[in-house]
């Protein structure tokens, strides 16, 4: 039962896969935290396409994966970074994804929030950026989903200072039908978002961010912070107006941030909960009982895998997420929209397999082993 995995130095090391998955089953909704998993899309492997063409999506497999997340009590954060928004999935594809997923959520009673951005344009005036946001906000609201106002590449490129962010976001929040989630995605996830909120100084940017929220607290359900800086997130959540939630997007430090401290805690909206879905759900149910130690005991060991998947260049973490979905049997192939399956190395895949297998993430460990061996053979590993 030994498999030989390649190391970064070119050597092969023997690894003995586990034979039993972690025993987790669907359960009741969470009571102590609101938890969203950002979900990946499944490409159509038979489409005659190329990285410059519109995304070809396998809708049946994509929606089936969302049902998997809902079955475990997780909410779905749709058409976000994890779904390759702006990295293979254009606005037309995202719009179709939002419509289909929102309809599926209604059918099964699943919670869903969808990304609202400006990716139908590449630049423009502030008025054009507002109009692009408005178009997407209208579609999400018409679908019945909660809106997540994502950071905009176009706004980052056009804004001349904090006042432009205050103007655009103030305009959008005033017209939002229901409270939204504001999303601050750091440049480690998307270099085009450097200097967001009008400053490369994160302290100054934070003040602008908080000013937007303070002006419209009734229109902000929460904030999603993806800066991979645990202390900054804690400091920020302690300054939020009463009733505004902090949804951690920190894929490096999520157990401690969700567990919280005597002054509060973070809810969650995480890409790593795509591969960790059932295990993460089990951990949150332990937290619901007040057993923080058991929650940390189950979730802390997953951090090594998450930090591996999200290592620099962080924006390519989606490749590892889809790779693990293939090994876990959630899709029949390892193909991604935009050809992004090529964005990580074989040693990276090997380590991801080893860490995920060690956590018991694969419902069928033998299937995962066989698929890993198939990938190794494809790359020319002879044994």
JSON list of N, CA and C in Angstrom, two decimals, residues 3 5 45 49 57-58 69 73-74 88 115 134 212 219 222 237 268-269 278 295 309 318 323 345 380:
[
{"chain": "A", "resi": 3, "resn": "UNK", "atom": "N", "xyz": [2.97, 4.40, -1.59]},
{"chain": "A", "resi": 3, "resn": "UNK", "atom": "CA", "xyz": [3.02, 5.24, -2.77]},
{"chain": "A", "resi": 3, "resn": "UNK", "atom": "C", "xyz": [4.26, 6.12, -2.67]},
{"chain": "A", "resi": 5, "resn": "UNK", "atom": "N", "xyz": [6.12, 9.51, -3.44]},
{"chain": "A", "resi": 5, "resn": "UNK", "atom": "CA", "xyz": [5.77, 10.89, -3.73]},
{"chain": "A", "resi": 5, "resn": "UNK", "atom": "C", "xyz": [7.03, 11.72, -3.98]},
{"chain": "A", "resi": 45, "resn": "UNK", "atom": "N", "xyz": [-14.56, 19.12, -18.99]},
{"chain": "A", "resi": 45, "resn": "UNK", "atom": "CA", "xyz": [-13.30, 18.64, -19.56]},
{"chain": "A", "resi": 45, "resn": "UNK", "atom": "C", "xyz": [-13.38, 18.33, -21.04]},
{"chain": "A", "resi": 49, "resn": "UNK", "atom": "N", "xyz": [-11.96, 24.33, -25.88]},
{"chain": "A", "resi": 49, "resn": "UNK", "atom": "CA", "xyz": [-11.76, 25.71, -25.46]},
{"chain": "A", "resi": 49, "resn": "UNK", "atom": "C", "xyz": [-10.29, 25.99, -25.24]},
{"chain": "A", "resi": 57, "resn": "UNK", "atom": "N", "xyz": [-18.21, 25.41, -18.16]},
{"chain": "A", "resi": 57, "resn": "UNK", "atom": "CA", "xyz": [-18.47, 24.88, -16.82]},
{"chain": "A", "resi": 57, "resn": "UNK", "atom": "C", "xyz": [-19.34, 23.63, -16.90]},
{"chain": "A", "resi": 58, "resn": "UNK", "atom": "N", "xyz": [-19.00, 22.63, -16.11]},
{"chain": "A", "resi": 58, "resn": "UNK", "atom": "CA", "xyz": [-19.85, 21.45, -15.93]},
{"chain": "A", "resi": 58, "resn": "UNK", "atom": "C", "xyz": [-20.87, 21.82, -14.84]},
{"chain": "A", "resi": 69, "resn": "UNK", "atom": "N", "xyz": [-21.91, 20.87, 0.21]},
{"chain": "A", "resi": 69, "resn": "UNK", "atom": "CA", "xyz": [-21.62, 21.84, 1.27]},
{"chain": "A", "resi": 69, "resn": "UNK", "atom": "C", "xyz": [-22.86, 22.15, 2.09]},
{"chain": "A", "resi": 73, "resn": "UNK", "atom": "N", "xyz": [-24.37, 21.77, 6.39]},
{"chain": "A", "resi": 73, "resn": "UNK", "atom": "CA", "xyz": [-24.75, 22.95, 7.16]},
{"chain": "A", "resi": 73, "resn": "UNK", "atom": "C", "xyz": [-24.02, 24.22, 6.80]},
{"chain": "A", "resi": 74, "resn": "UNK", "atom": "N", "xyz": [-23.10, 24.14, 5.84]},
{"chain": "A", "resi": 74, "resn": "UNK", "atom": "CA", "xyz": [-22.34, 25.32, 5.45]},
{"chain": "A", "resi": 74, "resn": "UNK", "atom": "C", "xyz": [-23.14, 26.19, 4.50]},
{"chain": "A", "resi": 88, "resn": "UNK", "atom": "N", "xyz": [-10.22, 33.09, -14.96]},
{"chain": "A", "resi": 88, "resn": "UNK", "atom": "CA", "xyz": [-10.79, 32.01, -15.75]},
{"chain": "A", "resi": 88, "resn": "UNK", "atom": "C", "xyz": [-12.30, 32.12, -15.89]},
{"chain": "A", "resi": 115, "resn": "UNK", "atom": "N", "xyz": [-20.98, 37.10, -4.94]},
{"chain": "A", "resi": 115, "resn": "UNK", "atom": "CA", "xyz": [-20.06, 38.19, -5.17]},
{"chain": "A", "resi": 115, "resn": "UNK", "atom": "C", "xyz": [-20.58, 39.20, -6.18]},
{"chain": "A", "resi": 134, "resn": "UNK", "atom": "N", "xyz": [-23.64, 48.33, -9.90]},
{"chain": "A", "resi": 134, "resn": "UNK", "atom": "CA", "xyz": [-25.10, 48.34, -9.82]},
{"chain": "A", "resi": 134, "resn": "UNK", "atom": "C", "xyz": [-25.71, 47.21, -10.65]},
{"chain": "A", "resi": 212, "resn": "UNK", "atom": "N", "xyz": [-16.52, 53.95, 5.92]},
{"chain": "A", "resi": 212, "resn": "UNK", "atom": "CA", "xyz": [-17.61, 53.48, 5.06]},
{"chain": "A", "resi": 212, "resn": "UNK", "atom": "C", "xyz": [-18.67, 52.77, 5.90]},
{"chain": "A", "resi": 219, "resn": "UNK", "atom": "N", "xyz": [-26.75, 48.99, 6.66]},
{"chain": "A", "resi": 219, "resn": "UNK", "atom": "CA", "xyz": [-26.66, 48.34, 5.36]},
{"chain": "A", "resi": 219, "resn": "UNK", "atom": "C", "xyz": [-25.49, 47.37, 5.27]},
{"chain": "A", "resi": 222, "resn": "UNK", "atom": "N", "xyz": [-21.89, 42.50, 7.48]},
{"chain": "A", "resi": 222, "resn": "UNK", "atom": "CA", "xyz": [-20.58, 42.14, 8.01]},
{"chain": "A", "resi": 222, "resn": "UNK", "atom": "C", "xyz": [-19.48, 42.49, 7.04]},
{"chain": "A", "resi": 237, "resn": "UNK", "atom": "N", "xyz": [-12.11, 43.91, 14.06]},
{"chain": "A", "resi": 237, "resn": "UNK", "atom": "CA", "xyz": [-13.43, 43.46, 14.50]},
{"chain": "A", "resi": 237, "resn": "UNK", "atom": "C", "xyz": [-13.84, 44.10, 15.82]},
{"chain": "A", "resi": 268, "resn": "UNK", "atom": "N", "xyz": [-17.15, 33.08, 9.63]},
{"chain": "A", "resi": 268, "resn": "UNK", "atom": "CA", "xyz": [-16.21, 32.58, 8.63]},
{"chain": "A", "resi": 268, "resn": "UNK", "atom": "C", "xyz": [-16.77, 32.66, 7.23]},
{"chain": "A", "resi": 269, "resn": "UNK", "atom": "N", "xyz": [-15.89, 33.03, 6.30]},
{"chain": "A", "resi": 269, "resn": "UNK", "atom": "CA", "xyz": [-16.15, 32.95, 4.86]},
{"chain": "A", "resi": 269, "resn": "UNK", "atom": "C", "xyz": [-14.81, 32.60, 4.24]},
{"chain": "A", "resi": 278, "resn": "UNK", "atom": "N", "xyz": [-16.87, 19.03, 5.39]},
{"chain": "A", "resi": 278, "resn": "UNK", "atom": "CA", "xyz": [-17.44, 18.18, 6.45]},
{"chain": "A", "resi": 278, "resn": "UNK", "atom": "C", "xyz": [-16.68, 18.27, 7.77]},
{"chain": "A", "resi": 295, "resn": "UNK", "atom": "N", "xyz": [-13.12, 21.94, 19.45]},
{"chain": "A", "resi": 295, "resn": "UNK", "atom": "CA", "xyz": [-13.13, 22.65, 18.17]},
{"chain": "A", "resi": 295, "resn": "UNK", "atom": "C", "xyz": [-11.70, 22.86, 17.68]},
{"chain": "A", "resi": 309, "resn": "UNK", "atom": "N", "xyz": [-1.67, 25.03, 0.74]},
{"chain": "A", "resi": 309, "resn": "UNK", "atom": "CA", "xyz": [-2.46, 25.37, -0.45]},
{"chain": "A", "resi": 309, "resn": "UNK", "atom": "C", "xyz": [-2.38, 26.86, -0.77]},
{"chain": "A", "resi": 318, "resn": "UNK", "atom": "N", "xyz": [-6.49, 28.10, -5.73]},
{"chain": "A", "resi": 318, "resn": "UNK", "atom": "CA", "xyz": [-7.64, 27.41, -6.32]},
{"chain": "A", "resi": 318, "resn": "UNK", "atom": "C", "xyz": [-7.22, 26.09, -6.97]},
{"chain": "A", "resi": 323, "resn": "UNK", "atom": "N", "xyz": [-7.80, 20.26, -7.10]},
{"chain": "A", "resi": 323, "resn": "UNK", "atom": "CA", "xyz": [-7.07, 19.00, -7.05]},
{"chain": "A", "resi": 323, "resn": "UNK", "atom": "C", "xyz": [-7.62, 18.09, -5.95]},
{"chain": "A", "resi": 345, "resn": "UNK", "atom": "N", "xyz": [3.04, 22.85, -8.90]},
{"chain": "A", "resi": 345, "resn": "UNK", "atom": "CA", "xyz": [4.00, 21.82, -9.29]},
{"chain": "A", "resi": 345, "resn": "UNK", "atom": "C", "xyz": [3.59, 20.44, -8.78]},
{"chain": "A", "resi": 380, "resn": "UNK", "atom": "N", "xyz": [5.37, 11.25, -15.27]},
{"chain": "A", "resi": 380, "resn": "UNK", "atom": "CA", "xyz": [6.54, 10.44, -15.57]},
{"chain": "A", "resi": 380, "resn": "UNK", "atom": "C", "xyz": [7.18, 9.77, -14.37]}
]
